[in-house]
Amino acid sequence: MKILVTGGLGFIGSHTVVELVNAGYDPVIVDDLSNSNIKILDQLTKILGFTPVFHELNLCDETAVSKLVQDEPDIGGIIHFAASKAVGESVQNPLKYYYNNFYSLINLLRLYGHKPLNFVFSSSCTVYGQPDVLPVTEDAPVKAAESPYGNTKQIAEEILRDTIAAGSKFNVIALRYFNPVGAHESALIGELPNGVPQNLVPFITQTAIGKREKITVFGDTYNTPDGSCIRDYIHVVDLAKAHVAALKLMETADFKGYDVFNIGTGKGSSVLEVINAFEQATGVKLNYQIGPKRDGDVEQVWGDVTKSSEKLHWKAELDLNTMMASAWAWEQYIAANPL
Ligand code: WQD
């Protein structure tokens, strides 16, 4: 079955393309290359042994999407990653986020809406804000978003739910990711941040390789065991496999409509624990300092993944050590083989 993978040359998208092929699907990649690198297509070719079909287009361009629907009529499912996703940038430029993240989704839903498709949506744990109860379950109250980016994820879930309620032919599963990190075991694909990394793990690996002088730990006076923030870090390959599990669930006769799942390990790790895990996994000593808290950070969040295990029949398998080792292998590869 052909699966449209929007944002398929991005970090999570490219890893999902690999797992789709491993599961016998036929991925069709769509990407506008605004936050990804065309060379990732060559990297995927090295892993897969063939070059997946690729369409360069912006999903906000209705004419381009209409042409895609004609060019790719036998799509059986869509995995929608394509979106702007930098929290800080969304605060500076909210209209870019509302325009890009909503128009792309609405065009897909409208222009493919005549087909009974299985649709997997890339959502985020940011919809929970700082949960009142941990681990956080899927029926926890969605709180006021901490950023326009988080708001686009909350509203996109509502758009999907309302579309289904209005009788859409689609089945929809929203996957609420926790913190995706690491890289494919081949070290041929991984996270490729533009400029100075916003996220912790790419900043760690760039410090380890010497591209950054040191890491700043954003606060160590939180109400957590070691004072630093806690997150649920999940290996990007485990996350990619969750998308395959979502397609499989929607292909079963008893799935109808809309559902949402937490995609994490169910385990929280602090910033200082991640730094320590990296040093243990790689033998590389990291230079870090404690700095002020970062605006918008929640203190601690990790997922209850019972529903994903019992209903999605998916569970994360890779541990923090593997996440750190694979992220380091990718950083070393990309340093020696710039794309
Ligand atoms: C993790 C922890 C920082 C950098 C983001 C997005 C979220 C989702 C996942 C898309 C925090 C600390 C970080 C640094 C640090 N992405 N940190 N020094 O903010 O939990 O989530 O990625 O859906 O939407 O917001 O991830 O990696 O930025 O931060 O101390 O140089 O590491 O304070 O506690 P975050 P992150």
mmCIF file of C-alpha atoms and ligand atoms in Angstrom:
data_model
loop_
_atom_site.group_PDB
_atom_site.id
_atom_site.type_symbol
_atom_site.label_atom_id
_atom_site.label_comp_id
_atom_site.label_asym_id
_atom_site.label_seq_id
_atom_site.Cartn_x
_atom_site.Cartn_y
_atom_site.Cartn_z
ATOM 1 C CA MET A 1 0.000 0.000 0.000
ATOM 2 C CA LYS A 2 1.238 3.509 -0.906
ATOM 3 C CA ILE A 3 1.592 5.831 2.084
ATOM 4 C CA LEU A 4 2.054 9.581 1.609
ATOM 5 C CA VAL A 5 4.693 10.830 4.076
ATOM 6 C CA THR A 6 4.587 14.618 4.290
ATOM 7 C CA GLY A 7 7.787 16.080 5.736
ATOM 8 C CA GLY A 8 9.327 12.727 4.834
ATOM 9 C CA LEU A 9 12.887 14.070 4.555
ATOM 10 C CA GLY A 10 12.796 15.449 8.101
ATOM 11 C CA PHE A 11 14.161 13.834 11.266
ATOM 12 C CA ILE A 12 11.140 11.724 12.264
ATOM 13 C CA GLY A 13 9.790 11.502 8.712
ATOM 14 C CA SER A 14 12.935 9.921 7.262
ATOM 15 C CA HIS A 15 13.113 7.339 10.054
ATOM 16 C CA THR A 16 9.430 6.545 9.488
ATOM 17 C CA VAL A 17 10.060 6.035 5.747
ATOM 18 C CA VAL A 18 12.579 3.314 6.686
ATOM 19 C CA GLU A 19 10.170 1.581 9.066
ATOM 20 C CA LEU A 20 7.342 1.764 6.494
ATOM 21 C CA VAL A 21 9.512 -0.089 3.985
ATOM 22 C CA ASN A 22 10.544 -2.598 6.652
ATOM 23 C CA ALA A 23 6.832 -3.241 7.242
ATOM 24 C CA GLY A 24 6.099 -3.752 3.525
ATOM 25 C CA TYR A 25 4.557 -0.356 2.756
ATOM 26 C CA ASP A 26 5.445 1.828 -0.247
ATOM 27 C CA PRO A 27 6.259 5.365 1.002
ATOM 28 C CA VAL A 28 5.722 8.429 -1.225
ATOM 29 C CA ILE A 29 7.656 11.370 0.227
ATOM 30 C CA VAL A 30 6.419 14.958 0.050
ATOM 31 C CA ASP A 31 8.656 17.724 1.391
ATOM 32 C CA ASP A 32 9.187 21.429 0.579
ATOM 33 C CA LEU A 33 12.805 21.297 1.843
ATOM 34 C CA SER A 34 12.196 24.409 3.987
ATOM 35 C CA ASN A 35 13.557 22.602 7.044
ATOM 36 C CA SER A 36 15.158 19.475 5.598
ATOM 37 C CA ASN A 37 17.964 18.469 3.216
ATOM 38 C CA ILE A 38 17.473 16.820 -0.190
ATOM 39 C CA LYS A 39 20.630 14.785 0.487
ATOM 40 C CA ILE A 40 18.585 12.756 2.992
ATOM 41 C CA LEU A 41 16.993 11.122 -0.077
ATOM 42 C CA ASP A 42 20.448 9.782 -1.010
ATOM 43 C CA GLN A 43 20.948 8.599 2.561
ATOM 44 C CA LEU A 44 17.608 6.780 2.450
ATOM 45 C CA THR A 45 18.698 5.157 -0.830
ATOM 46 C CA LYS A 46 21.803 3.811 0.928
ATOM 47 C CA ILE A 47 19.649 2.300 3.698
ATOM 48 C CA LEU A 48 16.791 1.021 1.523
ATOM 49 C CA GLY A 49 18.646 -0.020 -1.626
ATOM 50 C CA PHE A 50 16.254 2.042 -3.731
ATOM 51 C CA THR A 51 15.181 5.696 -3.947
ATOM 52 C CA PRO A 52 11.666 6.328 -2.619
ATOM 53 C CA VAL A 53 9.317 8.422 -4.780
ATOM 54 C CA PHE A 54 9.766 12.099 -3.849
ATOM 55 C CA HIS A 55 7.621 15.158 -4.660
ATOM 56 C CA GLU A 56 9.043 18.590 -3.726
ATOM 57 C CA LEU A 57 6.045 20.736 -2.889
ATOM 58 C CA ASN A 58 4.574 23.029 -0.258
ATOM 59 C CA LEU A 59 1.283 21.678 1.080
ATOM 60 C CA CYS A 60 -0.007 25.252 1.513
ATOM 61 C CA ASP A 61 -0.074 25.486 -2.304
ATOM 62 C CA GLU A 62 -3.564 24.214 -3.138
ATOM 63 C CA THR A 63 -2.761 23.859 -6.852
ATOM 64 C CA ALA A 64 0.286 21.764 -6.074
ATOM 65 C CA VAL A 65 -1.694 19.515 -3.718
ATOM 66 C CA SER A 66 -4.471 19.108 -6.332
ATOM 67 C CA LYS A 67 -1.822 17.982 -8.820
ATOM 68 C CA LEU A 68 -0.395 15.589 -6.209
ATOM 69 C CA VAL A 69 -3.846 14.006 -5.778
ATOM 70 C CA GLN A 70 -3.942 13.420 -9.563
ATOM 71 C CA ASP A 71 -0.332 12.194 -9.743
ATOM 72 C CA GLU A 72 -0.716 9.899 -6.734
ATOM 73 C CA PRO A 73 -4.319 8.601 -6.935
ATOM 74 C CA ASP A 74 -3.731 5.251 -5.213
ATOM 75 C CA ILE A 75 -2.568 6.525 -1.840
ATOM 76 C CA GLY A 76 -3.957 4.280 0.939
ATOM 77 C CA GLY A 77 -2.786 6.347 3.884
ATOM 78 C CA ILE A 78 -1.134 9.615 4.925
ATOM 79 C CA ILE A 79 1.387 10.281 7.679
ATOM 80 C CA HIS A 80 1.464 14.043 8.158
ATOM 81 C CA PHE A 81 4.714 15.388 9.648
ATOM 82 C CA ALA A 82 5.099 18.540 7.550
ATOM 83 C CA ALA A 83 4.817 21.530 9.905
ATOM 84 C CA SER A 84 6.890 24.281 11.451
ATOM 85 C CA LYS A 85 8.011 23.026 14.872
ATOM 86 C CA ALA A 86 10.386 25.399 16.662
ATOM 87 C CA VAL A 87 8.762 26.594 19.892
ATOM 88 C CA GLY A 88 10.895 29.738 20.227
ATOM 89 C CA GLU A 89 10.440 30.759 16.583
ATOM 90 C CA SER A 90 6.673 30.312 16.912
ATOM 91 C CA VAL A 91 6.613 32.945 19.677
ATOM 92 C CA GLN A 92 8.543 35.383 17.444
ATOM 93 C CA ASN A 93 6.543 34.615 14.283
ATOM 94 C CA PRO A 94 3.109 33.166 15.178
ATOM 95 C CA LEU A 95 1.489 33.906 11.799
ATOM 96 C CA LYS A 96 4.053 31.719 10.005
ATOM 97 C CA TYR A 97 3.044 28.860 12.314
ATOM 98 C CA TYR A 98 -0.722 29.337 12.057
ATOM 99 C CA TYR A 99 -0.531 29.746 8.260
ATOM 100 C CA ASN A 100 1.841 26.873 7.563
ATOM 101 C CA ASN A 101 0.551 24.335 10.054
ATOM 102 C CA PHE A 102 -3.163 24.879 9.351
ATOM 103 C CA TYR A 103 -3.194 25.445 5.576
ATOM 104 C CA SER A 104 -1.098 22.335 4.952
ATOM 105 C CA LEU A 105 -3.421 20.177 7.092
ATOM 106 C CA ILE A 106 -6.634 21.649 5.675
ATOM 107 C CA ASN A 107 -5.459 21.223 2.073
ATOM 108 C CA LEU A 108 -4.694 17.553 2.718
ATOM 109 C CA LEU A 109 -8.052 16.936 4.403
ATOM 110 C CA ARG A 110 -10.023 18.754 1.714
ATOM 111 C CA LEU A 111 -8.224 17.540 -1.392
ATOM 112 C CA TYR A 112 -7.827 13.920 -0.311
ATOM 113 C CA GLY A 113 -11.132 13.969 1.604
ATOM 114 C CA HIS A 114 -13.041 12.051 -1.096
ATOM 115 C CA LYS A 115 -10.947 8.940 -0.366
ATOM 116 C CA PRO A 116 -11.323 6.560 2.625
ATOM 117 C CA LEU A 117 -7.762 7.074 3.901
ATOM 118 C CA ASN A 118 -5.961 6.194 7.142
ATOM 119 C CA PHE A 119 -4.393 9.417 8.442
ATOM 120 C CA VAL A 120 -1.673 9.561 11.121
ATOM 121 C CA PHE A 121 -1.117 13.002 12.638
ATOM 122 C CA SER A 122 2.129 14.139 14.246
ATOM 123 C CA SER A 123 0.999 15.678 17.522
ATOM 124 C CA SER A 124 2.969 16.476 20.654
ATOM 125 C CA CYS A 125 3.033 16.197 24.429
ATOM 126 C CA THR A 126 3.135 20.001 24.426
ATOM 127 C CA VAL A 127 -0.678 19.830 24.332
ATOM 128 C CA TYR A 128 -0.551 18.847 28.019
ATOM 129 C CA GLY A 129 1.482 21.824 29.236
ATOM 130 C CA GLN A 130 2.562 21.062 32.811
ATOM 131 C CA PRO A 131 0.283 18.115 33.692
ATOM 132 C CA ASP A 132 -1.348 18.081 37.138
ATOM 133 C CA VAL A 133 -0.794 14.322 37.415
ATOM 134 C CA LEU A 134 2.228 12.317 36.215
ATOM 135 C CA PRO A 135 2.619 10.162 34.241
ATOM 136 C CA VAL A 136 0.198 11.988 31.951
ATOM 137 C CA THR A 137 -2.578 9.987 30.250
ATOM 138 C CA GLU A 138 -4.329 10.761 26.949
ATOM 139 C CA ASP A 139 -7.478 11.872 28.754
ATOM 140 C CA ALA A 140 -5.612 14.454 30.851
ATOM 141 C CA PRO A 141 -6.983 17.966 30.316
ATOM 142 C CA VAL A 142 -5.389 19.778 27.409
ATOM 143 C CA LYS A 143 -4.036 23.017 28.905
ATOM 144 C CA ALA A 144 -3.557 26.445 27.391
ATOM 145 C CA ALA A 145 -0.607 26.027 25.021
ATOM 146 C CA GLU A 146 2.719 27.522 26.125
ATOM 147 C CA SER A 147 3.478 28.648 22.551
ATOM 148 C CA PRO A 148 1.816 29.226 19.171
ATOM 149 C CA TYR A 149 3.523 25.994 18.049
ATOM 150 C CA GLY A 150 1.843 24.023 20.834
ATOM 151 C CA ASN A 151 -1.429 25.817 20.025
ATOM 152 C CA THR A 152 -1.249 24.660 16.400
ATOM 153 C CA LYS A 153 -1.000 21.049 17.623
ATOM 154 C CA GLN A 154 -3.994 21.453 19.939
ATOM 155 C CA ILE A 155 -6.150 23.131 17.272
ATOM 156 C CA ALA A 156 -5.052 20.638 14.597
ATOM 157 C CA GLU A 157 -6.329 17.800 16.805
ATOM 158 C CA GLU A 158 -9.655 19.645 17.081
ATOM 159 C CA ILE A 159 -9.781 20.136 13.285
ATOM 160 C CA LEU A 160 -9.256 16.392 12.844
ATOM 161 C CA ARG A 161 -11.857 15.429 15.458
ATOM 162 C CA ASP A 162 -14.446 17.797 13.961
ATOM 163 C CA THR A 163 -13.720 16.530 10.431
ATOM 164 C CA ILE A 164 -14.298 12.947 11.560
ATOM 165 C CA ALA A 165 -17.450 13.927 13.486
ATOM 166 C CA ALA A 166 -18.798 15.541 10.291
ATOM 167 C CA GLY A 167 -18.633 12.169 8.545
ATOM 168 C CA SER A 168 -15.236 12.195 6.858
ATOM 169 C CA LYS A 169 -14.234 8.982 5.108
ATOM 170 C CA PHE A 170 -10.874 9.175 6.937
ATOM 171 C CA ASN A 171 -9.744 7.213 9.963
ATOM 172 C CA VAL A 172 -7.418 9.348 12.090
ATOM 173 C CA ILE A 173 -4.866 8.592 14.812
ATOM 174 C CA ALA A 174 -3.003 11.446 16.495
ATOM 175 C CA LEU A 175 0.323 10.455 18.054
ATOM 176 C CA ARG A 176 1.425 12.704 20.922
ATOM 177 C CA TYR A 177 5.208 12.481 20.811
ATOM 178 C CA PHE A 178 7.322 13.070 23.854
ATOM 179 C CA ASN A 179 10.985 13.913 23.156
ATOM 180 C CA PRO A 180 12.368 12.160 20.059
ATOM 181 C CA VAL A 181 16.158 11.673 20.116
ATOM 182 C CA GLY A 182 18.823 9.370 18.668
ATOM 183 C CA ALA A 183 19.392 8.114 15.121
ATOM 184 C CA HIS A 184 19.093 5.084 12.864
ATOM 185 C CA GLU A 185 21.576 2.280 13.665
ATOM 186 C CA SER A 186 23.293 2.857 10.300
ATOM 187 C CA ALA A 187 24.173 6.437 11.384
ATOM 188 C CA LEU A 188 23.178 7.487 7.846
ATOM 189 C CA ILE A 189 20.149 9.531 8.967
ATOM 190 C CA GLY A 190 19.531 11.542 12.122
ATOM 191 C CA GLU A 191 18.611 14.956 13.499
ATOM 192 C CA LEU A 192 19.852 17.869 11.351
ATOM 193 C CA PRO A 193 19.101 21.082 13.275
ATOM 194 C CA ASN A 194 19.433 24.339 11.325
ATOM 195 C CA GLY A 195 21.998 26.609 13.000
ATOM 196 C CA VAL A 196 22.330 26.533 16.795
ATOM 197 C CA PRO A 197 20.357 23.534 18.110
ATOM 198 C CA GLN A 198 17.330 24.426 20.271
ATOM 199 C CA ASN A 199 16.961 20.892 21.600
ATOM 200 C CA LEU A 200 19.099 19.244 24.271
ATOM 201 C CA VAL A 201 20.469 16.143 22.565
ATOM 202 C CA PRO A 202 21.769 17.732 19.347
ATOM 203 C CA PHE A 203 23.369 20.414 21.518
ATOM 204 C CA ILE A 204 25.037 17.659 23.561
ATOM 205 C CA THR A 205 26.404 15.861 20.497
ATOM 206 C CA GLN A 206 27.616 19.110 18.900
ATOM 207 C CA THR A 207 29.408 19.977 22.157
ATOM 208 C CA ALA A 208 30.942 16.499 22.266
ATOM 209 C CA ILE A 209 32.235 16.847 18.685
ATOM 210 C CA GLY A 210 33.642 20.317 19.429
ATOM 211 C CA LYS A 211 31.174 22.419 17.388
ATOM 212 C CA ARG A 212 29.853 24.058 20.622
ATOM 213 C CA GLU A 213 32.014 25.108 23.529
ATOM 214 C CA LYS A 214 29.681 23.939 26.298
ATOM 215 C CA ILE A 215 26.129 23.073 27.206
ATOM 216 C CA THR A 216 24.039 25.295 29.439
ATOM 217 C CA VAL A 217 21.661 23.374 31.680
ATOM 218 C CA PHE A 218 18.579 25.597 31.806
ATOM 219 C CA GLY A 219 18.020 25.600 35.545
ATOM 220 C CA ASP A 220 18.776 23.229 38.422
ATOM 221 C CA THR A 221 16.390 24.630 41.029
ATOM 222 C CA TYR A 222 13.244 22.883 39.815
ATOM 223 C CA ASN A 223 11.261 20.733 42.201
ATOM 224 C CA THR A 224 12.835 17.528 40.840
ATOM 225 C CA PRO A 225 15.327 15.098 42.436
ATOM 226 C CA ASP A 226 18.424 16.761 40.946
ATOM 227 C CA GLY A 227 16.812 20.160 40.269
ATOM 228 C CA SER A 228 16.878 19.904 36.459
ATOM 229 C CA CYS A 229 13.841 19.431 34.209
ATOM 230 C CA ILE A 230 12.478 15.978 33.481
ATOM 231 C CA ARG A 231 11.316 14.756 30.050
ATOM 232 C CA ASP A 232 10.332 11.439 28.447
ATOM 233 C CA TYR A 233 13.049 10.858 25.828
ATOM 234 C CA ILE A 234 12.168 8.292 23.166
ATOM 235 C CA HIS A 235 14.375 6.781 20.456
ATOM 236 C CA VAL A 236 13.320 8.091 17.049
ATOM 237 C CA VAL A 237 13.258 4.524 15.656
ATOM 238 C CA ASP A 238 10.763 3.444 18.338
ATOM 239 C CA LEU A 239 8.755 6.551 17.498
ATOM 240 C CA ALA A 240 8.866 5.699 13.776
ATOM 241 C CA LYS A 241 7.576 2.187 14.501
ATOM 242 C CA ALA A 242 4.603 3.693 16.358
ATOM 243 C CA HIS A 243 3.438 5.203 13.037
ATOM 244 C CA VAL A 244 3.433 1.767 11.417
ATOM 245 C CA ALA A 245 1.460 0.427 14.404
ATOM 246 C CA ALA A 246 -1.062 3.263 13.948
ATOM 247 C CA LEU A 247 -1.594 2.368 10.261
ATOM 248 C CA LYS A 248 -2.027 -1.302 11.186
ATOM 249 C CA LEU A 249 -4.593 -0.441 13.865
ATOM 250 C CA MET A 250 -6.633 1.643 11.404
ATOM 251 C CA GLU A 251 -6.567 -1.223 8.920
ATOM 252 C CA THR A 252 -8.401 -3.452 11.408
ATOM 253 C CA ALA A 253 -12.155 -3.769 10.951
ATOM 254 C CA ASP A 254 -13.074 -2.540 14.433
ATOM 255 C CA PHE A 255 -11.231 0.796 14.210
ATOM 256 C CA LYS A 256 -13.505 3.668 13.281
ATOM 257 C CA GLY A 257 -13.020 7.415 13.462
ATOM 258 C CA TYR A 258 -10.468 9.113 15.690
ATOM 259 C CA ASP A 259 -8.110 8.155 18.500
ATOM 260 C CA VAL A 260 -5.043 9.597 20.214
ATOM 261 C CA PHE A 261 -1.991 7.892 21.784
ATOM 262 C CA ASN A 262 0.977 8.920 23.915
ATOM 263 C CA ILE A 263 4.244 7.929 22.253
ATOM 264 C CA GLY A 264 6.966 7.886 24.884
ATOM 265 C CA THR A 265 8.807 5.390 27.058
ATOM 266 C CA GLY A 266 6.727 6.062 30.173
ATOM 267 C CA LYS A 267 9.972 6.978 31.956
ATOM 268 C CA GLY A 268 11.244 10.458 32.888
ATOM 269 C CA SER A 269 14.913 11.477 32.708
ATOM 270 C CA SER A 270 16.377 14.761 33.960
ATOM 271 C CA VAL A 271 18.710 16.962 31.925
ATOM 272 C CA LEU A 272 21.599 16.012 34.209
ATOM 273 C CA GLU A 273 20.729 12.316 33.859
ATOM 274 C CA VAL A 274 20.791 12.654 30.069
ATOM 275 C CA ILE A 275 24.184 14.341 30.199
ATOM 276 C CA ASN A 276 25.453 11.545 32.436
ATOM 277 C CA ALA A 277 23.937 8.867 30.180
ATOM 278 C CA PHE A 278 25.706 10.400 27.191
ATOM 279 C CA GLU A 279 29.061 10.384 29.003
ATOM 280 C CA GLN A 280 28.538 6.749 30.104
ATOM 281 C CA ALA A 281 27.453 5.612 26.628
ATOM 282 C CA THR A 282 30.241 7.349 24.704
ATOM 283 C CA GLY A 283 33.113 7.842 27.150
ATOM 284 C CA VAL A 284 33.113 11.512 26.103
ATOM 285 C CA LYS A 285 33.244 14.004 28.995
ATOM 286 C CA LEU A 286 30.877 16.922 28.443
ATOM 287 C CA ASN A 287 31.599 20.541 29.335
ATOM 288 C CA TYR A 288 28.448 22.036 30.850
ATOM 289 C CA GLN A 289 27.394 24.860 33.112
ATOM 290 C CA ILE A 290 24.211 25.587 35.044
ATOM 291 C CA GLY A 291 22.342 28.589 33.647
ATOM 292 C CA PRO A 292 19.005 30.330 34.172
ATOM 293 C CA LYS A 293 15.683 28.615 33.502
ATOM 294 C CA ARG A 294 14.370 28.832 29.896
ATOM 295 C CA ASP A 295 11.046 30.633 29.421
ATOM 296 C CA GLY A 296 8.226 28.277 28.490
ATOM 297 C CA ASP A 297 9.843 25.121 29.866
ATOM 298 C CA VAL A 298 7.541 22.867 31.844
ATOM 299 C CA GLU A 299 9.195 21.409 34.950
ATOM 300 C CA GLN A 300 8.503 17.745 34.366
ATOM 301 C CA VAL A 301 6.487 15.639 31.957
ATOM 302 C CA TRP A 302 6.511 11.981 31.046
ATOM 303 C CA GLY A 303 3.840 9.793 29.466
ATOM 304 C CA ASP A 304 1.561 7.028 30.634
ATOM 305 C CA VAL A 305 1.898 4.606 27.690
ATOM 306 C CA THR A 306 -0.582 1.946 28.878
ATOM 307 C CA LYS A 307 -3.092 2.764 26.135
ATOM 308 C CA SER A 308 -0.416 2.599 23.430
ATOM 309 C CA SER A 309 0.705 -0.785 24.717
ATOM 310 C CA GLU A 310 -2.780 -2.265 25.078
ATOM 311 C CA LYS A 311 -4.619 -0.736 22.097
ATOM 312 C CA LEU A 312 -1.915 0.343 19.646
ATOM 313 C CA HIS A 313 0.066 -2.840 20.432
ATOM 314 C CA TRP A 314 3.257 -0.764 20.466
ATOM 315 C CA LYS A 315 5.919 -0.255 23.154
ATOM 316 C CA ALA A 316 9.261 1.568 23.130
ATOM 317 C CA GLU A 317 12.157 -0.904 23.251
ATOM 318 C CA LEU A 318 15.353 1.169 23.087
ATOM 319 C CA ASP A 319 16.911 2.621 26.242
ATOM 320 C CA LEU A 320 18.574 5.980 26.992
ATOM 321 C CA ASN A 321 22.032 4.481 26.524
ATOM 322 C CA THR A 322 21.135 3.384 22.971
ATOM 323 C CA MET A 323 19.592 6.785 22.280
ATOM 324 C CA MET A 324 22.800 8.557 23.306
ATOM 325 C CA ALA A 325 25.146 6.144 21.508
ATOM 326 C CA SER A 326 23.164 6.401 18.251
ATOM 327 C CA ALA A 327 22.969 10.204 18.445
ATOM 328 C CA TRP A 328 26.753 10.319 18.917
ATOM 329 C CA ALA A 329 27.400 7.916 15.996
ATOM 330 C CA TRP A 330 25.288 10.173 13.739
ATOM 331 C CA GLU A 331 27.118 13.335 14.887
ATOM 332 C CA GLN A 332 30.441 11.679 14.135
ATOM 333 C CA TYR A 333 29.173 10.526 10.714
ATOM 334 C CA ILE A 334 27.891 13.976 9.736
ATOM 335 C CA ALA A 335 31.133 15.618 10.887
ATOM 336 C CA ALA A 336 33.089 13.343 8.544
ATOM 337 C CA ASN A 337 30.484 13.404 5.747
ATOM 338 C CA PRO A 338 28.794 16.828 5.609
ATOM 339 C CA LEU A 339 25.612 16.644 3.537
HETATM 340 C C1 WQD B 1 14.605 19.307 26.827
HETATM 341 C C2 WQD B 1 15.124 19.729 28.187
HETATM 342 C C3 WQD B 1 15.372 22.106 28.438
HETATM 343 C C4 WQD B 1 18.614 22.610 25.574
HETATM 344 C C5 WQD B 1 10.828 20.235 22.427
HETATM 345 C C6 WQD B 1 9.677 20.918 21.851
HETATM 346 C C7 WQD B 1 8.514 19.970 21.828
HETATM 347 C C8 WQD B 1 8.906 18.703 21.104
HETATM 348 C C9 WQD B 1 10.127 18.080 21.731
HETATM 349 C C10 WQD B 1 8.160 18.835 18.857
HETATM 350 C C11 WQD B 1 14.405 20.966 28.715
HETATM 351 C C12 WQD B 1 16.716 21.392 28.524
HETATM 352 C C13 WQD B 1 17.606 22.075 26.353
HETATM 353 C C14 WQD B 1 19.790 23.103 26.210
HETATM 354 C C15 WQD B 1 18.899 22.478 28.328
HETATM 355 N N1 WQD B 1 9.142 18.977 19.746
HETATM 356 N N2 WQD B 1 17.754 22.001 27.697
HETATM 357 N N3 WQD B 1 19.887 23.009 27.564
HETATM 358 O O1 WQD B 1 11.570 21.722 25.026
HETATM 359 O O2 WQD B 1 11.189 19.429 26.080
HETATM 360 O O3 WQD B 1 10.530 19.851 23.740
HETATM 361 O O4 WQD B 1 11.153 19.076 21.701
HETATM 362 O O5 WQD B 1 7.070 18.409 19.051
HETATM 363 O O6 WQD B 1 7.475 20.620 21.170
HETATM 364 O O7 WQD B 1 9.377 21.968 22.720
HETATM 365 O O8 WQD B 1 12.927 19.694 24.285
HETATM 366 O O9 WQD B 1 15.310 19.293 23.897
HETATM 367 O O10 WQD B 1 14.455 21.691 23.843
HETATM 368 O O11 WQD B 1 14.594 20.485 26.013
HETATM 369 O O12 WQD B 1 19.006 22.399 29.560
HETATM 370 O O13 WQD B 1 20.751 23.623 25.555
HETATM 371 O O14 WQD B 1 16.494 20.085 28.045
HETATM 372 O O15 WQD B 1 15.285 23.123 29.414
HETATM 373 O O16 WQD B 1 14.283 20.816 30.103
HETATM 374 P P1 WQD B 1 11.538 20.253 24.889
HETATM 375 P P2 WQD B 1 14.381 20.331 24.434
#
